[in-house]
Tab-separated table of C-alpha atoms in Angstrom:
chain	number	residue	atom	x	y	z
Q	1	UNK	CA	-0.080	0.223	-0.040
Q	2	UNK	CA	1.516	3.682	-0.588
Q	3	UNK	CA	0.765	6.428	1.539
Q	4	UNK	CA	1.158	9.887	0.435
Q	5	UNK	CA	1.101	13.601	1.580
Q	6	UNK	CA	-1.779	15.302	-0.256
Q	7	UNK	CA	-2.090	18.448	1.170
Q	8	UNK	CA	-0.349	20.454	3.762
Q	9	UNK	CA	-0.786	23.731	5.994
Q	10	UNK	CA	1.840	25.929	7.842
Q	11	UNK	CA	1.263	28.213	10.724
Q	12	UNK	CA	3.554	30.986	11.864
Q	13	UNK	CA	2.871	33.122	14.920
Q	14	UNK	CA	2.544	37.022	13.591
Q	15	UNK	CA	5.303	38.492	15.762
Q	16	UNK	CA	8.995	38.087	15.238
Q	17	UNK	CA	11.990	39.074	17.242
Q	18	UNK	CA	15.375	40.374	15.390
Q	19	UNK	CA	18.646	39.120	16.028
Q	20	UNK	CA	19.647	42.936	16.790
Q	21	UNK	CA	17.564	42.860	19.815
Q	22	UNK	CA	19.489	40.191	21.233
Q	23	UNK	CA	22.885	42.152	20.654
Q	24	UNK	CA	21.410	45.487	22.180
Q	25	UNK	CA	19.771	43.661	25.352
Q	26	UNK	CA	22.968	40.837	25.667
Q	27	UNK	CA	25.847	42.441	23.493
Q	28	UNK	CA	25.699	39.251	21.229
Q	29	UNK	CA	23.282	36.686	19.801
Q	30	UNK	CA	24.349	33.154	19.869
Q	31	UNK	CA	22.132	31.938	17.132
Q	32	UNK	CA	22.712	32.802	13.580
Q	33	UNK	CA	19.320	33.441	13.074
Q	34	UNK	CA	17.912	37.106	11.377
Q	35	UNK	CA	14.948	37.153	13.320
Q	36	UNK	CA	12.501	34.507	14.611
Q	37	UNK	CA	8.927	34.228	15.704
Q	38	UNK	CA	7.283	34.921	18.701
Q	39	UNK	CA	4.030	33.106	19.798
Q	40	UNK	CA	1.577	35.931	21.220
Q	41	UNK	CA	0.292	35.547	24.961
Q	42	UNK	CA	-3.171	33.977	23.646
Q	43	UNK	CA	-1.163	31.300	21.412
Q	44	UNK	CA	0.287	27.487	22.413
Q	45	UNK	CA	1.340	24.623	20.675
Q	46	UNK	CA	-2.349	23.884	20.573
Q	47	UNK	CA	-3.848	26.453	19.025
Q	48	UNK	CA	-0.942	26.675	16.337
Q	49	UNK	CA	-1.266	23.153	15.663
Q	50	UNK	CA	-5.511	23.725	15.065
Q	51	UNK	CA	-4.086	26.904	12.328
Q	52	UNK	CA	-1.723	24.748	10.203
Q	53	UNK	CA	-4.641	21.571	10.486
Q	54	UNK	CA	-7.612	23.862	9.346
Q	55	UNK	CA	-5.061	24.592	6.280
Q	56	UNK	CA	-4.146	21.216	5.350
Q	57	UNK	CA	-7.909	20.370	5.598
Q	58	UNK	CA	-8.536	23.041	3.359
Q	59	UNK	CA	-10.080	20.680	0.413
Q	60	UNK	CA	-10.691	17.116	2.156
Q	61	UNK	CA	-13.705	16.491	4.524
Q	62	UNK	CA	-12.725	16.291	7.931
Q	63	UNK	CA	-15.477	13.433	8.374
Q	64	UNK	CA	-13.166	10.971	6.641
Q	65	UNK	CA	-10.287	11.557	8.532
Q	66	UNK	CA	-9.761	8.401	10.738
Q	67	UNK	CA	-6.083	9.012	12.099
Q	68	UNK	CA	-4.660	12.010	13.840
Q	69	UNK	CA	-0.733	12.423	14.775
Q	70	UNK	CA	-0.149	14.841	17.284
Q	71	UNK	CA	3.572	15.876	17.879
Q	72	UNK	CA	5.528	18.225	19.947
Q	73	UNK	CA	8.498	18.606	22.455
Q	74	UNK	CA	6.250	21.668	24.155
Q	75	UNK	CA	2.602	20.515	24.878
Q	76	UNK	CA	0.525	22.623	27.030
Q	77	UNK	CA	-0.323	20.030	29.384
Q	78	UNK	CA	2.366	17.260	30.697
Q	79	UNK	CA	-0.932	14.722	30.940
Q	80	UNK	CA	-3.991	15.180	28.890
Q	81	UNK	CA	-5.353	13.633	25.384
Q	82	UNK	CA	-4.798	16.648	23.967
Q	83	UNK	CA	-6.137	15.310	20.522
Q	84	UNK	CA	-9.529	16.271	21.916
Q	85	UNK	CA	-8.985	19.639	21.555
Q	86	UNK	CA	-8.054	19.586	18.100
Q	87	UNK	CA	-10.805	16.928	17.206
Q	88	UNK	CA	-13.225	18.914	18.488
Q	89	UNK	CA	-12.081	22.434	16.680
Q	90	UNK	CA	-11.466	20.689	13.364
Q	91	UNK	CA	-14.943	18.954	13.926
Q	92	UNK	CA	-13.020	15.696	13.085
Q	93	UNK	CA	-15.116	12.142	13.902
Q	94	UNK	CA	-14.667	11.227	17.453
Q	95	UNK	CA	-13.586	7.229	16.266
Q	96	UNK	CA	-10.123	8.892	15.308
Q	97	UNK	CA	-7.217	6.863	16.216
Q	98	UNK	CA	-5.235	9.311	17.923
Q	99	UNK	CA	-1.529	9.586	18.937
Q	100	UNK	CA	0.733	11.777	20.790
Q	101	UNK	CA	4.168	11.937	20.465
Q	102	UNK	CA	6.633	13.877	22.379
Q	103	UNK	CA	10.048	13.876	24.368
Q	104	UNK	CA	12.535	15.067	21.897
Q	105	UNK	CA	12.820	17.090	18.637
Q	106	UNK	CA	12.347	13.487	16.675
Q	107	UNK	CA	8.305	13.686	18.040
Q	108	UNK	CA	7.494	15.220	14.072
Q	109	UNK	CA	8.682	12.531	11.931
Q	110	UNK	CA	7.955	9.941	14.417
Q	111	UNK	CA	4.288	11.012	14.157
Q	112	UNK	CA	4.613	11.039	10.454
Q	113	UNK	CA	5.742	7.518	10.359
Q	114	UNK	CA	3.031	6.173	13.074
Q	115	UNK	CA	0.261	8.176	11.017
Q	116	UNK	CA	1.428	6.382	7.772
Q	117	UNK	CA	1.382	2.808	9.297
Q	118	UNK	CA	-2.050	3.407	11.495
Q	119	UNK	CA	-3.489	4.472	7.869
Q	120	UNK	CA	-3.454	0.943	6.919
Q	121	UNK	CA	-5.496	-0.387	9.533
Q	122	UNK	CA	-7.763	2.359	10.197
Q	123	UNK	CA	-10.935	1.898	7.569
Q	124	UNK	CA	-11.056	5.911	6.854
Q	125	UNK	CA	-9.541	7.568	4.125
Q	126	UNK	CA	-7.252	9.978	5.773
Q	127	UNK	CA	-4.553	10.853	8.613
Q	128	UNK	CA	-3.768	13.932	9.374
Q	129	UNK	CA	-0.484	14.603	10.948
Q	130	UNK	CA	0.060	18.068	12.851
Q	131	UNK	CA	3.517	18.864	14.441
Q	132	UNK	CA	3.741	22.085	16.567
Q	133	UNK	CA	6.361	23.230	18.514
Q	134	UNK	CA	7.740	26.162	20.387
Q	135	UNK	CA	10.503	24.962	22.860
Q	136	UNK	CA	11.740	27.299	25.774
Q	137	UNK	CA	14.425	27.654	27.782
Q	138	UNK	CA	15.748	30.498	30.512
Q	139	UNK	CA	16.086	33.834	29.005
Q	140	UNK	CA	19.716	33.401	31.064
Q	141	UNK	CA	21.130	30.452	28.726
Q	142	UNK	CA	22.764	30.929	24.992
Q	143	UNK	CA	20.036	28.453	23.520
Q	144	UNK	CA	17.305	30.007	24.191
Q	145	UNK	CA	18.129	32.676	21.672
Q	146	UNK	CA	17.983	30.387	18.807
Q	147	UNK	CA	13.822	29.458	20.038
Q	148	UNK	CA	11.221	30.132	17.647
Q	149	UNK	CA	7.449	28.502	17.074
Q	150	UNK	CA	5.528	27.132	13.954
Q	151	UNK	CA	3.322	24.335	13.454
Q	152	UNK	CA	3.177	21.930	10.034
Q	153	UNK	CA	0.423	19.721	9.412
Q	154	UNK	CA	0.378	16.746	6.581
Q	155	UNK	CA	-2.487	15.208	5.098
Q	156	UNK	CA	-2.031	11.720	4.194
Q	157	UNK	CA	-4.011	9.019	2.302
Q	158	UNK	CA	-3.563	5.482	0.845
Q	159	UNK	CA	-2.872	5.033	-3.053
Q	160	UNK	CA	-3.432	8.944	-4.164
Q	161	UNK	CA	-1.180	10.693	-5.921
Q	162	UNK	CA	1.129	13.278	-4.457
Q	163	UNK	CA	4.001	13.566	-2.719
Q	164	UNK	CA	4.571	9.474	-1.918
Q	165	UNK	CA	6.510	7.879	0.901
Q	166	UNK	CA	9.189	5.608	0.128
Q	167	UNK	CA	10.525	4.454	2.955
Q	168	UNK	CA	12.301	5.399	6.443
Q	169	UNK	CA	15.562	4.412	8.423
Q	170	UNK	CA	15.999	5.354	12.110
Q	171	UNK	CA	19.059	5.422	14.179
Q	172	UNK	CA	19.035	5.466	17.889
Q	173	UNK	CA	22.304	5.741	20.325
Q	174	UNK	CA	22.731	6.840	23.937
Q	175	UNK	CA	24.041	10.225	24.068
Q	176	UNK	CA	24.206	12.155	27.428
Q	177	UNK	CA	23.836	16.002	28.687
Q	178	UNK	CA	22.747	17.453	24.904
Q	179	UNK	CA	20.044	19.195	25.331
Q	180	UNK	CA	17.284	17.399	27.539
Q	181	UNK	CA	14.958	18.584	30.347
Q	182	UNK	CA	13.971	16.720	32.893
Q	183	UNK	CA	10.348	16.038	34.388
Q	184	UNK	CA	8.875	18.936	35.885
Q	185	UNK	CA	10.967	21.305	34.180
Q	186	UNK	CA	10.000	24.230	31.617
Q	187	UNK	CA	13.235	25.037	30.213
Q	188	UNK	CA	15.494	22.989	27.968
Q	189	UNK	CA	19.499	22.813	28.510
Q	190	UNK	CA	22.714	21.187	27.468
Q	191	UNK	CA	26.431	20.828	29.174
Q	192	UNK	CA	27.339	23.783	26.466
Q	193	UNK	CA	29.993	21.393	25.371
Q	194	UNK	CA	29.797	22.626	21.404
Q	195	UNK	CA	32.247	20.140	19.871
Q	196	UNK	CA	30.922	16.873	21.789
Q	197	UNK	CA	27.126	17.593	21.004
Q	198	UNK	CA	27.718	18.644	17.240
Q	199	UNK	CA	29.925	14.959	16.784
Q	200	UNK	CA	27.204	13.416	18.461
Q	201	UNK	CA	24.693	14.849	16.061
Q	202	UNK	CA	26.560	14.013	12.989
Q	203	UNK	CA	27.098	11.086	13.599
Q	204	UNK	CA	22.960	10.151	14.247
Q	205	UNK	CA	22.062	12.040	10.826
Q	206	UNK	CA	24.843	10.188	8.911
Q	207	UNK	CA	23.733	7.027	9.665
Q	208	UNK	CA	20.264	7.873	9.640
Q	209	UNK	CA	20.804	9.194	5.813
Q	210	UNK	CA	23.419	6.468	4.660
Q	211	UNK	CA	20.925	3.673	5.983
Q	212	UNK	CA	17.970	4.895	4.167
Q	213	UNK	CA	20.349	5.655	0.729
Q	214	UNK	CA	21.053	1.844	1.003
Q	215	UNK	CA	17.742	0.976	1.728
Q	216	UNK	CA	16.019	2.397	-1.070
Q	217	UNK	CA	19.148	1.792	-3.398
Q	218	UNK	CA	19.189	5.391	-3.935
Q	219	UNK	CA	22.403	7.759	-4.918
Q	220	UNK	CA	22.759	11.027	-2.932
Q	221	UNK	CA	22.423	12.931	-6.510
Q	222	UNK	CA	18.401	11.212	-6.821
Q	223	UNK	CA	17.451	13.642	-4.524
Q	224	UNK	CA	16.190	17.440	-5.789
Q	225	UNK	CA	16.185	18.532	-2.509
Q	226	UNK	CA	17.752	17.312	1.005
Q	227	UNK	CA	16.528	18.577	4.456
Q	228	UNK	CA	18.824	17.664	7.397
Q	229	UNK	CA	17.677	18.506	10.589
Q	230	UNK	CA	19.532	22.334	11.330
Q	231	UNK	CA	22.207	22.226	14.014
Q	232	UNK	CA	24.692	25.231	13.086
Q	233	UNK	CA	25.257	26.547	9.467
Q	234	UNK	CA	28.956	25.297	9.792
Q	235	UNK	CA	28.449	21.774	10.853
Q	236	UNK	CA	25.277	20.977	9.009
Q	237	UNK	CA	26.670	22.265	5.855
Q	238	UNK	CA	29.781	19.865	6.191
Q	239	UNK	CA	27.980	17.166	7.078
Q	240	UNK	CA	25.815	17.820	3.604
Q	241	UNK	CA	29.245	17.685	2.014
Q	242	UNK	CA	30.298	14.712	3.618
Q	243	UNK	CA	27.040	12.728	2.506
Q	244	UNK	CA	27.608	13.630	-0.804
Q	245	UNK	CA	24.901	16.685	-1.507
Q	246	UNK	CA	25.120	19.445	-3.328
Q	247	UNK	CA	24.733	23.174	-2.039
Q	248	UNK	CA	22.218	23.428	-4.433
Q	249	UNK	CA	20.282	19.953	-2.819
Q	250	UNK	CA	20.632	21.690	0.695
Q	251	UNK	CA	19.147	25.084	0.259
Q	252	UNK	CA	15.866	24.700	-0.856
Q	253	UNK	CA	14.724	23.170	2.578
Q	254	UNK	CA	16.731	26.015	4.492
Q	255	UNK	CA	14.408	27.690	7.005
Q	256	UNK	CA	15.905	28.345	10.116
Q	257	UNK	CA	17.514	31.448	9.757
Q	258	UNK	CA	14.254	33.702	9.760
Q	259	UNK	CA	12.109	31.543	11.857
Q	260	UNK	CA	14.160	30.102	14.224
Q	261	UNK	CA	14.646	26.677	16.187
Q	262	UNK	CA	11.125	25.062	16.050
Q	263	UNK	CA	12.247	21.543	18.033
Q	264	UNK	CA	10.086	18.528	16.042
Q	265	UNK	CA	8.741	21.225	13.709
Q	266	UNK	CA	12.019	22.180	12.187
Q	267	UNK	CA	13.106	19.536	9.498
Q	268	UNK	CA	9.020	19.369	8.625
Q	269	UNK	CA	8.896	23.078	7.701
Q	270	UNK	CA	11.771	22.611	5.487
Q	271	UNK	CA	9.815	19.938	3.927
Q	272	UNK	CA	7.052	22.197	3.098
Q	273	UNK	CA	9.205	25.008	1.747
Q	274	UNK	CA	10.584	22.459	-0.746
Q	275	UNK	CA	7.148	21.722	-1.956
Q	276	UNK	CA	7.252	25.468	-3.350
Q	277	UNK	CA	9.714	24.538	-6.038
Q	278	UNK	CA	9.554	20.783	-6.945
Q	279	UNK	CA	8.147	18.784	-9.839
Q	280	UNK	CA	6.820	15.567	-10.722
Q	281	UNK	CA	9.182	12.724	-10.570
Q	282	UNK	CA	11.182	14.779	-7.732
Q	283	UNK	CA	12.580	13.424	-4.865
Q	284	UNK	CA	13.059	14.634	-1.438
Q	285	UNK	CA	14.640	13.036	1.371
Q	286	UNK	CA	14.078	14.642	4.918
Q	287	UNK	CA	16.108	13.587	8.279
Q	288	UNK	CA	15.130	15.040	11.670
Q	289	UNK	CA	17.469	14.929	14.706
Q	290	UNK	CA	16.817	14.279	18.318
Q	291	UNK	CA	19.314	14.846	21.201
Q	292	UNK	CA	20.176	11.917	23.345
Q	293	UNK	CA	19.954	10.488	20.577
Q	294	UNK	CA	18.466	9.436	17.615
Q	295	UNK	CA	17.406	10.016	13.953
Q	296	UNK	CA	15.053	9.556	11.378
Q	297	UNK	CA	15.568	10.088	7.349
Q	298	UNK	CA	12.181	9.814	5.271
Q	299	UNK	CA	12.577	9.477	1.906
Q	300	UNK	CA	9.761	11.131	-0.654
Q	301	UNK	CA	9.159	11.319	-4.607
Q	302	UNK	CA	6.586	13.235	-5.802
Q	303	UNK	CA	3.966	11.686	-8.473
Q	304	UNK	CA	1.760	13.471	-10.103
Q	305	UNK	CA	0.428	16.939	-8.710
Q	306	UNK	CA	1.991	18.133	-5.925
Q	307	UNK	CA	0.411	18.426	-2.160
Q	308	UNK	CA	-2.438	21.574	-1.803
Q	309	UNK	CA	-1.650	23.997	0.210
Q	310	UNK	CA	-3.221	27.151	1.446
Q	311	UNK	CA	-1.299	29.545	2.276
Q	312	UNK	CA	2.228	28.857	1.288
Q	313	UNK	CA	5.118	29.441	4.012
Q	314	UNK	CA	6.926	32.329	1.553
Q	315	UNK	CA	3.874	34.324	2.389
Q	316	UNK	CA	3.529	33.522	5.764
Q	317	UNK	CA	6.996	34.475	6.220
Q	318	UNK	CA	6.024	38.067	4.799
Q	319	UNK	CA	3.142	38.328	7.074
Q	320	UNK	CA	4.448	40.020	10.642
Q	321	UNK	CA	5.053	42.373	13.236
Q	322	UNK	CA	8.445	43.317	15.046
Q	323	UNK	CA	7.969	43.611	18.937
Q	324	UNK	CA	10.843	44.254	21.570
Q	325	UNK	CA	13.234	42.618	23.363
Q	326	UNK	CA	11.270	43.927	26.502
Q	327	UNK	CA	7.448	42.804	24.986
Q	328	UNK	CA	9.245	39.442	24.269
Q	329	UNK	CA	10.574	39.667	27.914
Q	330	UNK	CA	6.672	39.786	29.120
Q	331	UNK	CA	5.643	37.209	26.652
Q	332	UNK	CA	7.658	34.472	27.747
Q	333	UNK	CA	6.220	35.546	31.262
Q	334	UNK	CA	9.985	37.088	32.416
Q	335	UNK	CA	8.835	40.458	33.526
I	1	UNK	CA	-15.884	41.539	38.780
I	2	UNK	CA	-15.779	39.313	35.951
I	3	UNK	CA	-18.670	36.207	34.981
I	4	UNK	CA	-17.594	33.157	36.092
I	5	UNK	CA	-18.039	30.528	34.142
I	6	UNK	CA	-17.712	26.389	35.404
I	7	UNK	CA	-15.622	24.302	33.573
I	8	UNK	CA	-19.127	22.227	32.895
I	9	UNK	CA	-20.853	24.950	31.513
I	10	UNK	CA	-18.072	25.624	29.301
I	11	UNK	CA	-17.430	22.483	28.682
I	12	UNK	CA	-20.886	22.352	27.238
I	13	UNK	CA	-20.145	25.025	24.829
I	14	UNK	CA	-17.216	23.358	23.572
I	15	UNK	CA	-18.725	22.876	19.788
I	16	UNK	CA	-19.882	26.856	19.663
I	17	UNK	CA	-16.769	28.184	21.399
I	18	UNK	CA	-14.272	25.963	19.415
I	19	UNK	CA	-15.389	25.751	16.303
I	20	UNK	CA	-18.810	28.311	15.685
I	21	UNK	CA	-21.608	25.574	15.491
I	22	UNK	CA	-24.440	27.543	15.368
I	23	UNK	CA	-28.343	26.602	14.356
I	24	UNK	CA	-30.142	27.037	11.744
I	25	UNK	CA	-34.021	27.393	12.045
I	26	UNK	CA	-35.962	24.706	10.523
I	27	UNK	CA	-38.976	26.541	10.221
I	28	UNK	CA	-37.455	30.441	9.253
I	29	UNK	CA	-34.534	29.381	7.835
I	30	UNK	CA	-32.555	31.794	9.866
I	31	UNK	CA	-28.997	31.214	11.938
I	32	UNK	CA	-28.664	31.124	15.643
I	33	UNK	CA	-25.443	31.992	17.644
I	34	UNK	CA	-24.705	31.047	19.919
I	35	UNK	CA	-27.749	28.291	20.108
I	36	UNK	CA	-31.092	29.574	21.441
I	37	UNK	CA	-34.330	27.713	23.042
I	38	UNK	CA	-36.556	29.300	20.774
I	39	UNK	CA	-35.111	30.867	17.644
I	40	UNK	CA	-34.556	34.491	17.870
I	41	UNK	CA	-35.580	35.944	14.557
I	42	UNK	CA	-39.165	33.851	14.356
I	43	UNK	CA	-40.097	33.413	18.421
I	44	UNK	CA	-41.627	30.506	17.334
I	45	UNK	CA	-39.704	27.677	16.671
I	46	UNK	CA	-37.506	24.936	18.756
I	47	UNK	CA	-36.469	23.363	15.934
I	48	UNK	CA	-32.840	23.278	14.588
I	49	UNK	CA	-30.046	21.720	12.414
I	50	UNK	CA	-26.365	22.499	13.577
I	51	UNK	CA	-24.482	24.295	11.038
I	52	UNK	CA	-20.960	25.394	10.992
I	53	UNK	CA	-20.213	28.749	10.250
I	54	UNK	CA	-17.738	29.811	8.140
I	55	UNK	CA	-15.779	32.364	10.368
I	56	UNK	CA	-15.940	34.680	7.910
I	57	UNK	CA	-16.993	37.876	8.315
I	58	UNK	CA	-17.196	41.860	8.888
I	59	UNK	CA	-16.413	44.352	11.674
I	60	UNK	CA	-19.520	45.794	12.899
I	61	UNK	CA	-17.847	47.819	15.780
I	62	UNK	CA	-15.406	48.028	17.758
I	63	UNK	CA	-13.622	48.944	21.218
I	64	UNK	CA	-10.478	49.146	22.718
I	65	UNK	CA	-10.139	47.719	26.079
I	66	UNK	CA	-7.110	50.071	28.035
I	67	UNK	CA	-6.139	50.893	31.727
I	68	UNK	CA	-7.800	48.197	33.602
I	69	UNK	CA	-10.823	47.894	31.629
I	70	UNK	CA	-10.387	44.578	31.491
I	71	UNK	CA	-12.691	41.985	33.500
I	72	UNK	CA	-10.594	39.800	35.678
I	73	UNK	CA	-9.601	36.783	33.401
I	74	UNK	CA	-8.203	38.854	30.915
I	75	UNK	CA	-6.069	40.565	32.845
I	76	UNK	CA	-2.842	38.748	31.976
I	77	UNK	CA	-3.855	39.895	28.300
I	78	UNK	CA	-4.401	43.419	29.538
I	79	UNK	CA	-1.023	43.684	31.446
I	80	UNK	CA	0.945	42.049	28.555
I	81	UNK	CA	-0.657	43.827	26.002
I	82	UNK	CA	-1.298	47.059	27.535
I	83	UNK	CA	-4.372	47.714	25.789
I	84	UNK	CA	-6.536	45.264	23.020
I	85	UNK	CA	-8.851	45.598	20.616
I	86	UNK	CA	-12.400	43.654	20.586
I	87	UNK	CA	-15.212	43.612	18.111
I	88	UNK	CA	-18.545	42.863	17.209
I	89	UNK	CA	-18.030	40.738	14.012
I	90	UNK	CA	-20.663	40.406	11.686
I	91	UNK	CA	-20.974	36.689	10.576
I	92	UNK	CA	-21.517	36.255	6.505
I	93	UNK	CA	-24.163	33.969	8.195
I	94	UNK	CA	-26.206	36.917	9.953
I	95	UNK	CA	-25.060	36.295	13.494
I	96	UNK	CA	-23.226	39.526	15.238
I	97	UNK	CA	-21.208	37.844	17.903
I	98	UNK	CA	-17.940	39.693	20.162
I	99	UNK	CA	-14.522	38.777	20.137
I	100	UNK	CA	-11.151	40.081	20.590
I	101	UNK	CA	-9.420	41.129	17.762
I	102	UNK	CA	-5.419	40.021	16.978
I	103	UNK	CA	-2.335	40.341	14.702
I	104	UNK	CA	-3.476	43.309	13.777
I	105	UNK	CA	-0.745	45.793	12.224
I	106	UNK	CA	-1.489	49.071	14.320
I	107	UNK	CA	-5.247	49.839	16.210
I	108	UNK	CA	-5.574	52.519	14.098
I	109	UNK	CA	-5.774	50.582	11.313
I	110	UNK	CA	-9.225	48.437	12.445
I	111	UNK	CA	-12.395	49.896	10.366
I	112	UNK	CA	-16.063	49.540	10.159
I	113	UNK	CA	-16.436	46.773	7.864
I	114	UNK	CA	-12.861	45.223	8.192
I	115	UNK	CA	-13.054	41.508	6.759
I	116	UNK	CA	-11.850	39.360	9.354
I	117	UNK	CA	-11.684	35.852	9.990
I	118	UNK	CA	-12.058	33.328	13.153
I	119	UNK	CA	-8.637	32.145	14.481
I	120	UNK	CA	-8.791	29.614	17.551
I	121	UNK	CA	-6.782	31.186	20.523
I	122	UNK	CA	-6.572	31.287	24.006
I	123	UNK	CA	-8.965	32.561	25.842
I	124	UNK	CA	-8.125	32.819	29.330
I	125	UNK	CA	-6.527	30.375	32.173
I	126	UNK	CA	-8.593	29.740	35.178
I	127	UNK	CA	-8.438	26.768	37.768
I	128	UNK	CA	-5.062	26.130	35.976
I	129	UNK	CA	-7.499	24.819	32.643
I	130	UNK	CA	-6.998	26.373	29.510
I	131	UNK	CA	-10.152	27.837	27.915
I	132	UNK	CA	-9.946	27.578	24.157
I	133	UNK	CA	-11.957	29.732	22.184
I	134	UNK	CA	-12.617	31.888	19.057
I	135	UNK	CA	-11.000	35.295	18.068
I	136	UNK	CA	-10.696	37.330	14.851
I	137	UNK	CA	-7.740	38.574	12.531
I	138	UNK	CA	-7.745	40.672	9.976
I	139	UNK	CA	-9.041	38.285	6.750
């Protein structure tokens, strides 16, 4: 049975914080961002999820959705069936098979792959995957500078033309102290040893990508677009090169610079970006990474029509209002 | 003093609060929102069919809440934003409802007749429970 993405939706909060705001407040900005998205006081992961999912369902009958996979590292509740909120807001049937994914930035691809498998068992026509994230950390930490917010949603269908999933490859290993959050804590932290963290990232992503290429018997040139989980400009670029991908292949899915680190959403937002520049027959490779650590590479090929989208990412990137760092601190509840 | 809405009361209104489900009068065909026991237009029918409203509408009138004018459940928003716009929105199906306006570039840019669309947002938090509902943004 083939499963394909037939439509998708993206949501970016309206507020933006510029890099210069960090420089004037702290003297420097530790993230390679130009600006980043910021949730308003009345937004959270679930409201963003609903916004992205509504767009993805624009031409789909909600009654036909039989699987709902929800992913975030930063749900508003640590315990509650949050699919209920999404299901009511969208008017999905109450017999939808729902799953929640969290605990690392791998949650997004986890939700996508789970929905693919569940769709085979579910009676209905469509699966809805909603990935929404807004990681947070103490504003005193360097890691906080990069943290943004965004959501994306995908409608998967059985045996329909669209962005067809060709295969997936996973990798896990034990890596301590790199981006973690203990139970009950609100913010992520790391032990701050960058070279150690970069090594773990490189090892994980490399393992999943090379594994997938081998499994699918594809060469690195077979892909029009390659979206690797963004670590930092230098590390991600040199890893891409080592895996045999050109700059041309890698640049189509780069969204970090204008949105920031959106956790579980990061690589899938990159996938949404590549949809704006894709033709039938093109292949796309996406590799997500979660510290601790693990990676999941997913391969797609576009058959016939590209997935429908109401408001593409390029349009949302221009809909914005800049805020000051002081206002940002108010939104974060710091002052 | 704010009007306290208990969790069971809020829960009963979830379809209308989360996705604008109204009711169409079987007799006169008009749309009631929020739902009523008897149609407020023909005053003679209590039979309705549920109808999901589009969420599209225009600003019928508006005001800006500032300077401590917010009810207690909106105190957090008032504290963070300083001031925030609230509008009467005329929905394209007919009903006029009251809701906050969000994602407005500048307060001065709001005008009567401005096209708006519904968005799902946090309304307020009470008893550690997040109350979600509908606000409007420029369409």
